[in-house]
Every structure is written in structure tokens, then in C-alpha cells.
Amino acid sequence: MASRGTAHIAVLIAAVCLSSGCTSTATRLNEASAARERAWEESLRSRSQPSAALPGESLSWNRALEILKARNEKLQSADFEILRAQESLRQIHRSLIPLINFQAGYNRALKDAQNGFDPFTFAANVFIDVPGVFNYRARLLAGELLLRRALLARELLLREQTIELYRSFNAFTPLGQASARSAALRQIAAALTTDSPTSPLAADLARSAATQTKQSGRSEAVAIEHLSDVLGTPGTAYSPDVSTLPDLGYLDSTHRPDPASMARLQLRLAAVELVALRARALGARLRSFPDLNIYITSPGVYRYANNQQATWSSEQIVIGANVNWSLDTQGRRASDRRMLAVETTLRRNTLAAEEERNADQLRTTLAELTRIDQESSRIDAALRELTATPLSDTSRSPLQANLQSQRTQLDELRLEWSLVLWFFDDARWPVPNPDRPLVFAASTP
């Protein structure tokens, strides 16, 4: 009877173990899909009112930078790569910490349930991994290079996203000017209507103002959507304060930096890759040398089985060493070295080409800024001469409008080339902080 009861208990335990956690994949997918559909419907209901009808959140440049660093998806991914590299580097150091393992067991045959054999076992073991000097140093170097590359890549990405944010902010400048022109047209139309309610000119001005307002509204909606996407807060309406945009400081040609002092971040990133390639080449050469392994085996710290105890004893420690040297008869290591040499050459050529492209871009940027300075000076002189020339308003206005339009186009070009210069100007960017805490923005599940 005891054996039958024990068998029933064993069958019951097995059934419980097999049935636990047996929710099918299809059921879990259906539940997850239903949850996402409910969240989607709730999001649509919450945004049923057009965002243009709601007042946008006032946004300064400094506040926008804070949101960008905390919520931008690309920067979040770069921060995750930094976190991954940091954890990998820490794990290399943690590998020197002894590993403690506890093991407990219960072993008994059902037909021998009544005998006096103790079915319980317990053991405690300590494992210590003592890596070789070259092995440990190679892993440490790889971890440090991975972390440095992640940090530099994140800083490069921060520059790109900051400049994109600057463009998104600056896109609201012409929108404000268009709104001002529409308001002026409405005021003129209202004044004409007061004097003559049936004035055709007033009706034309009112229609022009309405058309400009509609176009400005569409452009503003596109600009708001792009700004919220850059910040990593899609669907949020903002009202950016363009007056808080920082001055790039490149208007004066005497304050523009020397190209030799720029693009240092890109050079450091290239240096990390070159050091990593040299380390891989060294590792490939070392694989051709004899492999020395030194090992130490030790008994468990404590073991209990079948009513008997065993404890650790230094007399049972065994120290050994062996040398393993395999000849590369199949030529695999030689092939790996050749392929690595070709890869290194190609990567060096790619990095050199990237450096040359950066240098060309810097030279072109400075040359274009110089040309724009000269064109702006010419237009300013023409405007002054036009103002001093005795002409009627009918003759002066078209010429003045043409020169002002050219000046506006030059200002837009100067801004774009100044942004390129800003990207490479290391002195205008904060020094990377490797100890910066990584904060990941929470999102709805």
C-alpha cells in the first residue's frame, strides 16, 4: 500500500509539473494583440480632437535639449549600447570572483521506499576561474574598446540629432513671419471695409489672408509633427520659442575655427577602430604559438550523501599544466590571417576616404561661407545705394524686394553651412562624460 501511495503521489506531482505554464502560444499572442488593440483605440479616442485646435506647449531651446537627450529614440538606442558595453566590461572583472554552487538532491527508487537508505544529498562547491595573462588582457582590451566606441558613437549621434533639432526649431521662423503678413493683410482689409463695405480690394485682401493662413496652418502642422518626432514625443503639440535659439557664432569670418582643429571626434572614433584591428591581428598571430594551460583542481567544500559527510582538504588539491601546440596543416589560421589583413587594409582605406571627405566638406563649407559673406556685402551696398538714389516708390519697391529676397536666400544658405561647421567644431560641444548616468524613458506597455 505504501508503494502504491507513493506512486500515486509521484504521478500527481508529474501531472502538476506538466500542466503548469502550459498556456499555448496562440492564446498568449491573442491576449497581447487584444491589449495592443485596446491601447490603440484609446489613443485614437484621446486624439479625436485635432491638435492644431489645442494650444501648443511653450518650448525653449534648453528645454528641448533636455527632452531630446531623454526621449530621442536614436539616442536611447545609443545609450543602450553604452549600457551593454559597460556591463560587458564589468563582467570581465567579475569573472575573477569565485563562483559558489550549492546542490541538493533527493533520489529514491519507488520499490525501495521502505529501506533505510538516506535519499537526501547536499554539496557546496567553489569554482575559481584564473585566466591566462594574455587571455584576460585581450578580453579587457576588447571590452574597453567596445565601451569607448559606444561613447564616441553616441556623442556623434547627439551632434546629428541636435542639429536636426535646430533645423526643426528654425522652421518656425518663416511661419511666424507668414502669420504676421496674414494679420497685416486682415487689418488692411478691415480698414478698407470700414471705409467702403463693398470694396473689391478689401475682398481680395481678405481672401489672400485666408489662403495664407490656411497654408501657414498646414506648414505649421508638418513642422510640429517633425519637431515632436525628433524629440521622441510623437503626437505632442509644441510652440517653440525661436528667440531662444543659440547664436552659432560663425557670422564673423574672423571667429571661424581653423579646419585643423576640427573633426577630432571623428578622428578618435577612427583611432578606436584601428586599435581594435591591430588587437585582432595580434590575437591571430598568437594562435600560432603553443597554448599553455595551468589548472588547479580541488574537492568540494562540503558534501553530504548517504549519511556520510566530506569536507574540503588541501591534501586533495591537484596542480597541473599542459602545453598544446597544433600545427596548421589545413591552413585555417593562415587563411584567417590573410583575410584579416585584407579586411584591415580595406577598413584603413575606408577610414582614410572618410577623413578626406570630412576635410573636403570643411573646405567647401568655409569657402561657401566666404562667398556668402561677399554676396551679402554686395547686396547690403546695393540696398544702401538704392535708398540714397532718388527714385519713386513704384520704381524702388520691386528692386528693393528683389534684393531683400536675395539676402533672405543667402541667410538661409549661411545657416545651413554654419550647421555643417558646427557639427565638426569640437570646441562648441561639451566634453563627453563617461560616468554620465543612463536614464531610459519609460513608455506604456
PDB file of C-alpha atoms in Angstrom, residues 88-299:
ATOM      1  CA  SER A  88      30.372  43.512 -20.667  1.00  0.00           C
ATOM      2  CA  LEU A  89      33.411  45.302 -19.246  1.00  0.00           C
ATOM      3  CA  ARG A  90      32.222  44.811 -15.664  1.00  0.00           C
ATOM      4  CA  GLN A  91      31.623  41.137 -16.353  1.00  0.00           C
ATOM      5  CA  ILE A  92      35.266  40.721 -17.346  1.00  0.00           C
ATOM      6  CA  HIS A  93      36.312  41.914 -13.891  1.00  0.00           C
ATOM      7  CA  ARG A  94      33.564  39.888 -12.203  1.00  0.00           C
ATOM      8  CA  SER A  95      34.861  36.722 -13.855  1.00  0.00           C
ATOM      9  CA  LEU A  96      37.674  36.732 -11.259  1.00  0.00           C
ATOM     10  CA  ILE A  97      35.162  36.412  -8.395  1.00  0.00           C
ATOM     11  CA  PRO A  98      34.811  32.815  -7.147  1.00  0.00           C
ATOM     12  CA  LEU A  99      31.592  31.085  -8.141  1.00  0.00           C
ATOM     13  CA  ILE A 100      29.779  29.356  -5.264  1.00  0.00           C
ATOM     14  CA  ASN A 101      27.483  26.492  -6.188  1.00  0.00           C
ATOM     15  CA  PHE A 102      25.036  24.694  -3.891  1.00  0.00           C
ATOM     16  CA  GLN A 103      23.478  21.418  -4.927  1.00  0.00           C
ATOM     17  CA  ALA A 104      20.748  19.441  -3.195  1.00  0.00           C
ATOM     18  CA  GLY A 105      19.015  16.282  -4.352  1.00  0.00           C
ATOM     19  CA  TYR A 106      16.561  13.567  -3.485  1.00  0.00           C
ATOM     20  CA  ASN A 107      16.992  10.124  -5.030  1.00  0.00           C
ATOM     21  CA  ARG A 108      14.905   7.090  -4.140  1.00  0.00           C
ATOM     22  CA  ALA A 109      13.505   4.179  -6.098  1.00  0.00           C
ATOM     23  CA  LEU A 110       9.764   3.707  -5.540  1.00  0.00           C
ATOM     24  CA  LYS A 111      10.126  -0.034  -4.907  1.00  0.00           C
ATOM     25  CA  ASP A 112      12.736   0.576  -2.180  1.00  0.00           C
ATOM     26  CA  ALA A 113      10.827   3.314  -0.346  1.00  0.00           C
ATOM     27  CA  GLN A 114      10.884   1.413   2.956  1.00  0.00           C
ATOM     28  CA  ASN A 115      14.624   0.731   3.192  1.00  0.00           C
ATOM     29  CA  GLY A 116      16.950   2.745   5.388  1.00  0.00           C
ATOM     30  CA  PHE A 117      18.869   4.409   2.560  1.00  0.00           C
ATOM     31  CA  ASP A 118      19.082   8.196   3.051  1.00  0.00           C
ATOM     32  CA  PRO A 119      17.811   9.739  -0.220  1.00  0.00           C
ATOM     33  CA  PHE A 120      18.975  13.290   0.501  1.00  0.00           C
ATOM     34  CA  THR A 121      22.235  14.715  -0.870  1.00  0.00           C
ATOM     35  CA  PHE A 122      23.814  18.121  -0.439  1.00  0.00           C
ATOM     36  CA  ALA A 123      27.019  19.646  -1.773  1.00  0.00           C
ATOM     37  CA  ALA A 124      28.741  23.028  -1.739  1.00  0.00           C
ATOM     38  CA  ASN A 125      31.453  23.843  -4.263  1.00  0.00           C
ATOM     39  CA  VAL A 126      33.583  26.868  -5.065  1.00  0.00           C
ATOM     40  CA  PHE A 127      34.859  27.445  -8.598  1.00  0.00           C
ATOM     41  CA  ILE A 128      37.632  29.929  -9.354  1.00  0.00           C
ATOM     42  CA  ASP A 129      38.472  30.832 -12.933  1.00  0.00           C
ATOM     43  CA  VAL A 130      42.076  32.005 -13.188  1.00  0.00           C
ATOM     44  CA  PRO A 131      42.523  33.179 -16.802  1.00  0.00           C
ATOM     45  CA  GLY A 132      45.838  33.472 -18.515  1.00  0.00           C
ATOM     46  CA  VAL A 133      47.518  36.845 -18.702  1.00  0.00           C
ATOM     47  CA  PHE A 134      47.149  37.186 -22.469  1.00  0.00           C
ATOM     48  CA  ASN A 135      43.584  35.895 -22.469  1.00  0.00           C
ATOM     49  CA  TYR A 136      42.477  38.242 -19.711  1.00  0.00           C
ATOM     50  CA  ARG A 137      44.296  41.220 -21.203  1.00  0.00           C
ATOM     51  CA  ALA A 138      42.783  40.564 -24.639  1.00  0.00           C
ATOM     52  CA  ARG A 139      39.254  40.405 -23.235  1.00  0.00           C
ATOM     53  CA  LEU A 140      39.860  43.551 -21.168  1.00  0.00           C
ATOM     54  CA  LEU A 141      41.183  45.454 -24.183  1.00  0.00           C
ATOM     55  CA  ALA A 142      38.218  44.367 -26.302  1.00  0.00           C
ATOM     56  CA  GLY A 143      35.788  45.480 -23.587  1.00  0.00           C
ATOM     57  CA  GLU A 144      37.442  48.879 -23.182  1.00  0.00           C
ATOM     58  CA  LEU A 145      37.490  49.480 -26.939  1.00  0.00           C
ATOM     59  CA  LEU A 146      33.833  48.498 -27.212  1.00  0.00           C
ATOM     60  CA  LEU A 147      32.902  50.980 -24.474  1.00  0.00           C
ATOM     61  CA  ARG A 148      34.957  53.798 -25.977  1.00  0.00           C
ATOM     62  CA  ARG A 149      33.445  53.217 -29.390  1.00  0.00           C
ATOM     63  CA  ALA A 150      29.915  53.257 -27.940  1.00  0.00           C
ATOM     64  CA  LEU A 151      30.619  56.533 -26.102  1.00  0.00           C
ATOM     65  CA  LEU A 152      32.082  58.240 -29.167  1.00  0.00           C
ATOM     66  CA  ALA A 153      29.308  56.967 -31.440  1.00  0.00           C
ATOM     67  CA  ARG A 154      26.732  58.338 -29.024  1.00  0.00           C
ATOM     68  CA  GLU A 155      28.386  61.770 -28.997  1.00  0.00           C
ATOM     69  CA  LEU A 156      28.450  61.792 -32.795  1.00  0.00           C
ATOM     70  CA  LEU A 157      24.773  60.882 -32.872  1.00  0.00           C
ATOM     71  CA  LEU A 158      23.999  63.595 -30.303  1.00  0.00           C
ATOM     72  CA  ARG A 159      25.519  66.183 -32.623  1.00  0.00           C
ATOM     73  CA  GLU A 160      23.443  64.959 -35.559  1.00  0.00           C
ATOM     74  CA  GLN A 161      20.198  64.988 -33.579  1.00  0.00           C
ATOM     75  CA  THR A 162      20.942  68.384 -32.003  1.00  0.00           C
ATOM     76  CA  ILE A 163      21.478  69.925 -35.433  1.00  0.00           C
ATOM     77  CA  GLU A 164      18.268  68.311 -36.671  1.00  0.00           C
ATOM     78  CA  LEU A 165      16.506  69.818 -33.652  1.00  0.00           C
ATOM     79  CA  TYR A 166      17.960  73.226 -34.532  1.00  0.00           C
ATOM     80  CA  ARG A 167      16.551  72.910 -38.051  1.00  0.00           C
ATOM     81  CA  SER A 168      13.159  71.894 -36.641  1.00  0.00           C
ATOM     82  CA  PHE A 169      13.158  74.923 -34.342  1.00  0.00           C
ATOM     83  CA  ASN A 170      14.251  77.301 -37.069  1.00  0.00           C
ATOM     84  CA  ALA A 171      11.470  76.040 -39.365  1.00  0.00           C
ATOM     85  CA  PHE A 172       9.012  78.028 -37.235  1.00  0.00           C
ATOM     86  CA  THR A 173      10.715  81.354 -38.049  1.00  0.00           C
ATOM     87  CA  PRO A 174       9.167  81.775 -41.543  1.00  0.00           C
ATOM     88  CA  LEU A 175       5.853  80.522 -40.146  1.00  0.00           C
ATOM     89  CA  GLY A 176       5.795  83.409 -37.701  1.00  0.00           C
ATOM     90  CA  GLN A 177       6.620  85.836 -40.480  1.00  0.00           C
ATOM     91  CA  ALA A 178       3.815  84.405 -42.636  1.00  0.00           C
ATOM     92  CA  SER A 179       1.364  84.767 -39.744  1.00  0.00           C
ATOM     93  CA  ALA A 180       2.419  88.383 -39.317  1.00  0.00           C
ATOM     94  CA  ARG A 181       1.851  89.056 -43.030  1.00  0.00           C
ATOM     95  CA  SER A 182      -1.598  87.443 -42.873  1.00  0.00           C
ATOM     96  CA  ALA A 183      -2.505  89.550 -39.851  1.00  0.00           C
ATOM     97  CA  ALA A 184      -1.366  92.703 -41.658  1.00  0.00           C
ATOM     98  CA  LEU A 185      -3.492  91.818 -44.694  1.00  0.00           C
ATOM     99  CA  ARG A 186      -6.532  91.247 -42.473  1.00  0.00           C
ATOM    100  CA  GLN A 187      -6.034  94.610 -40.777  1.00  0.00           C
ATOM    101  CA  ILE A 188      -5.787  96.410 -44.135  1.00  0.00           C
ATOM    102  CA  ALA A 189      -8.876  94.576 -45.412  1.00  0.00           C
ATOM    103  CA  ALA A 190     -10.799  95.504 -42.257  1.00  0.00           C
ATOM    104  CA  ALA A 191      -9.800  99.156 -42.619  1.00  0.00           C
ATOM    105  CA  LEU A 192     -10.878  99.212 -46.269  1.00  0.00           C
ATOM    106  CA  THR A 193     -14.167  97.523 -45.398  1.00  0.00           C
ATOM    107  CA  THR A 194     -14.856 100.187 -42.789  1.00  0.00           C
ATOM    108  CA  ASP A 195     -14.400 102.928 -45.360  1.00  0.00           C
ATOM    109  CA  SER A 196     -16.142 101.061 -48.181  1.00  0.00           C
ATOM    110  CA  PRO A 197     -18.051  97.879 -47.271  1.00  0.00           C
ATOM    111  CA  THR A 198     -18.219  96.782 -50.930  1.00  0.00           C
ATOM    112  CA  SER A 199     -14.562  97.418 -51.735  1.00  0.00           C
ATOM    113  CA  PRO A 200     -13.247  94.746 -54.191  1.00  0.00           C
ATOM    114  CA  LEU A 201      -9.712  95.308 -52.920  1.00  0.00           C
ATOM    115  CA  ALA A 202     -10.780  94.526 -49.365  1.00  0.00           C
ATOM    116  CA  ALA A 203     -12.362  91.268 -50.527  1.00  0.00           C
ATOM    117  CA  ASP A 204      -9.212  90.285 -52.430  1.00  0.00           C
ATOM    118  CA  LEU A 205      -7.021  91.050 -49.416  1.00  0.00           C
ATOM    119  CA  ALA A 206      -9.303  89.053 -47.134  1.00  0.00           C
ATOM    120  CA  ARG A 207      -9.159  86.053 -49.486  1.00  0.00           C
ATOM    121  CA  SER A 208      -5.360  86.329 -49.699  1.00  0.00           C
ATOM    122  CA  ALA A 209      -5.115  86.472 -45.912  1.00  0.00           C
ATOM    123  CA  ALA A 210      -7.356  83.408 -45.562  1.00  0.00           C
ATOM    124  CA  THR A 211      -5.305  81.475 -48.125  1.00  0.00           C
ATOM    125  CA  GLN A 212      -2.022  82.369 -46.424  1.00  0.00           C
ATOM    126  CA  THR A 213      -3.464  81.437 -43.029  1.00  0.00           C
ATOM    127  CA  LYS A 214      -4.568  78.030 -44.350  1.00  0.00           C
ATOM    128  CA  GLN A 215      -1.179  77.354 -45.944  1.00  0.00           C
ATOM    129  CA  SER A 216       0.600  78.507 -42.810  1.00  0.00           C
ATOM    130  CA  GLY A 217      -1.573  76.182 -40.726  1.00  0.00           C
ATOM    131  CA  ARG A 218      -0.663  73.173 -42.871  1.00  0.00           C
ATOM    132  CA  SER A 219       3.030  74.067 -42.770  1.00  0.00           C
ATOM    133  CA  GLU A 220       2.871  74.533 -39.013  1.00  0.00           C
ATOM    134  CA  ALA A 221       1.234  71.121 -38.546  1.00  0.00           C
ATOM    135  CA  VAL A 222       4.042  69.489 -40.551  1.00  0.00           C
ATOM    136  CA  ALA A 223       6.687  71.395 -38.575  1.00  0.00           C
ATOM    137  CA  ILE A 224       5.110  70.419 -35.239  1.00  0.00           C
ATOM    138  CA  GLU A 225       4.962  66.759 -36.288  1.00  0.00           C
ATOM    139  CA  HIS A 226       8.619  66.766 -37.338  1.00  0.00           C
ATOM    140  CA  LEU A 227       9.690  68.508 -34.118  1.00  0.00           C
ATOM    141  CA  SER A 228       7.805  66.039 -31.926  1.00  0.00           C
ATOM    142  CA  ASP A 229       9.331  63.112 -33.854  1.00  0.00           C
ATOM    143  CA  VAL A 230      12.854  64.468 -33.373  1.00  0.00           C
ATOM    144  CA  LEU A 231      12.227  64.933 -29.652  1.00  0.00           C
ATOM    145  CA  GLY A 232      10.853  61.407 -29.326  1.00  0.00           C
ATOM    146  CA  THR A 233       7.391  62.580 -28.220  1.00  0.00           C
ATOM    147  CA  PRO A 234       5.189  61.913 -31.279  1.00  0.00           C
ATOM    148  CA  GLY A 235       1.763  63.499 -31.194  1.00  0.00           C
ATOM    149  CA  THR A 236       2.753  66.273 -28.775  1.00  0.00           C
ATOM    150  CA  ALA A 237       1.996  69.807 -29.932  1.00  0.00           C
ATOM    151  CA  TYR A 238       4.740  72.347 -29.226  1.00  0.00           C
ATOM    152  CA  SER A 239       5.035  76.081 -29.613  1.00  0.00           C
ATOM    153  CA  PRO A 240       8.804  76.595 -29.846  1.00  0.00           C
ATOM    154  CA  ASP A 241      10.298  79.915 -28.837  1.00  0.00           C
ATOM    155  CA  VAL A 242      12.675  80.625 -31.718  1.00  0.00           C
ATOM    156  CA  SER A 243      14.107  83.610 -29.851  1.00  0.00           C
ATOM    157  CA  THR A 244      15.883  81.164 -27.506  1.00  0.00           C
ATOM    158  CA  LEU A 245      17.891  79.575 -30.331  1.00  0.00           C
ATOM    159  CA  PRO A 246      21.632  79.935 -29.652  1.00  0.00           C
ATOM    160  CA  ASP A 247      23.771  82.073 -31.917  1.00  0.00           C
ATOM    161  CA  LEU A 248      26.068  79.800 -33.885  1.00  0.00           C
ATOM    162  CA  GLY A 249      28.747  82.493 -33.832  1.00  0.00           C
ATOM    163  CA  TYR A 250      30.025  81.987 -37.376  1.00  0.00           C
ATOM    164  CA  LEU A 251      28.696  85.246 -38.826  1.00  0.00           C
ATOM    165  CA  ASP A 252      32.064  86.931 -38.316  1.00  0.00           C
ATOM    166  CA  SER A 253      34.651  85.306 -40.571  1.00  0.00           C
ATOM    167  CA  THR A 254      37.435  86.102 -38.072  1.00  0.00           C
ATOM    168  CA  HIS A 255      35.773  83.843 -35.469  1.00  0.00           C
ATOM    169  CA  ARG A 256      35.562  80.775 -37.667  1.00  0.00           C
ATOM    170  CA  PRO A 257      37.822  77.965 -36.470  1.00  0.00           C
ATOM    171  CA  ASP A 258      40.799  76.509 -38.267  1.00  0.00           C
ATOM    172  CA  PRO A 259      39.919  73.220 -40.027  1.00  0.00           C
ATOM    173  CA  ALA A 260      42.999  71.597 -38.471  1.00  0.00           C
ATOM    174  CA  SER A 261      41.412  71.944 -35.017  1.00  0.00           C
ATOM    175  CA  MET A 262      38.099  70.368 -36.030  1.00  0.00           C
ATOM    176  CA  ALA A 263      36.664  66.874 -36.579  1.00  0.00           C
ATOM    177  CA  ARG A 264      38.647  65.456 -33.644  1.00  0.00           C
ATOM    178  CA  LEU A 265      35.706  63.317 -32.537  1.00  0.00           C
ATOM    179  CA  GLN A 266      35.641  61.538 -35.894  1.00  0.00           C
ATOM    180  CA  LEU A 267      39.416  61.026 -35.676  1.00  0.00           C
ATOM    181  CA  ARG A 268      39.139  59.470 -32.197  1.00  0.00           C
ATOM    182  CA  LEU A 269      36.420  57.131 -33.433  1.00  0.00           C
ATOM    183  CA  ALA A 270      38.655  56.060 -36.327  1.00  0.00           C
ATOM    184  CA  ALA A 271      41.566  55.542 -33.911  1.00  0.00           C
ATOM    185  CA  VAL A 272      39.446  53.166 -31.812  1.00  0.00           C
ATOM    186  CA  GLU A 273      38.713  51.053 -34.872  1.00  0.00           C
ATOM    187  CA  LEU A 274      42.381  50.959 -35.888  1.00  0.00           C
ATOM    188  CA  VAL A 275      43.470  49.849 -32.406  1.00  0.00           C
ATOM    189  CA  ALA A 276      40.804  47.130 -32.475  1.00  0.00           C
ATOM    190  CA  LEU A 277      42.085  45.893 -35.841  1.00  0.00           C
ATOM    191  CA  ARG A 278      45.669  45.750 -34.539  1.00  0.00           C
ATOM    192  CA  ALA A 279      44.490  43.817 -31.483  1.00  0.00           C
ATOM    193  CA  ARG A 280      42.707  41.295 -33.689  1.00  0.00           C
ATOM    194  CA  ALA A 281      45.834  40.901 -35.812  1.00  0.00           C
ATOM    195  CA  LEU A 282      47.927  40.256 -32.679  1.00  0.00           C
ATOM    196  CA  GLY A 283      45.435  37.665 -31.474  1.00  0.00           C
ATOM    197  CA  ALA A 284      45.575  35.910 -34.843  1.00  0.00           C
ATOM    198  CA  ARG A 285      49.388  35.697 -34.626  1.00  0.00           C
ATOM    199  CA  LEU A 286      49.336  34.422 -31.038  1.00  0.00           C
ATOM    200  CA  ARG A 287      47.147  31.491 -32.055  1.00  0.00           C
ATOM    201  CA  SER A 288      50.173  30.084 -33.887  1.00  0.00           C
ATOM    202  CA  PHE A 289      52.170  29.797 -30.641  1.00  0.00           C
ATOM    203  CA  PRO A 290      51.943  26.923 -28.156  1.00  0.00           C
ATOM    204  CA  ASP A 291      48.984  27.160 -25.787  1.00  0.00           C
ATOM    205  CA  LEU A 292      49.989  26.773 -22.121  1.00  0.00           C
ATOM    206  CA  ASN A 293      47.225  25.752 -19.718  1.00  0.00           C
ATOM    207  CA  ILE A 294      47.746  25.737 -15.964  1.00  0.00           C
ATOM    208  CA  TYR A 295      44.951  24.232 -13.925  1.00  0.00           C
ATOM    209  CA  ILE A 296      44.142  23.625 -10.270  1.00  0.00           C
ATOM    210  CA  THR A 297      41.535  21.081  -9.204  1.00  0.00           C
ATOM    211  CA  SER A 298      40.152  20.945  -5.711  1.00  0.00           C
ATOM    212  CA  PRO A 299      37.500  18.838  -3.982  1.00  0.00           C
TER     213      PRO A 299
END
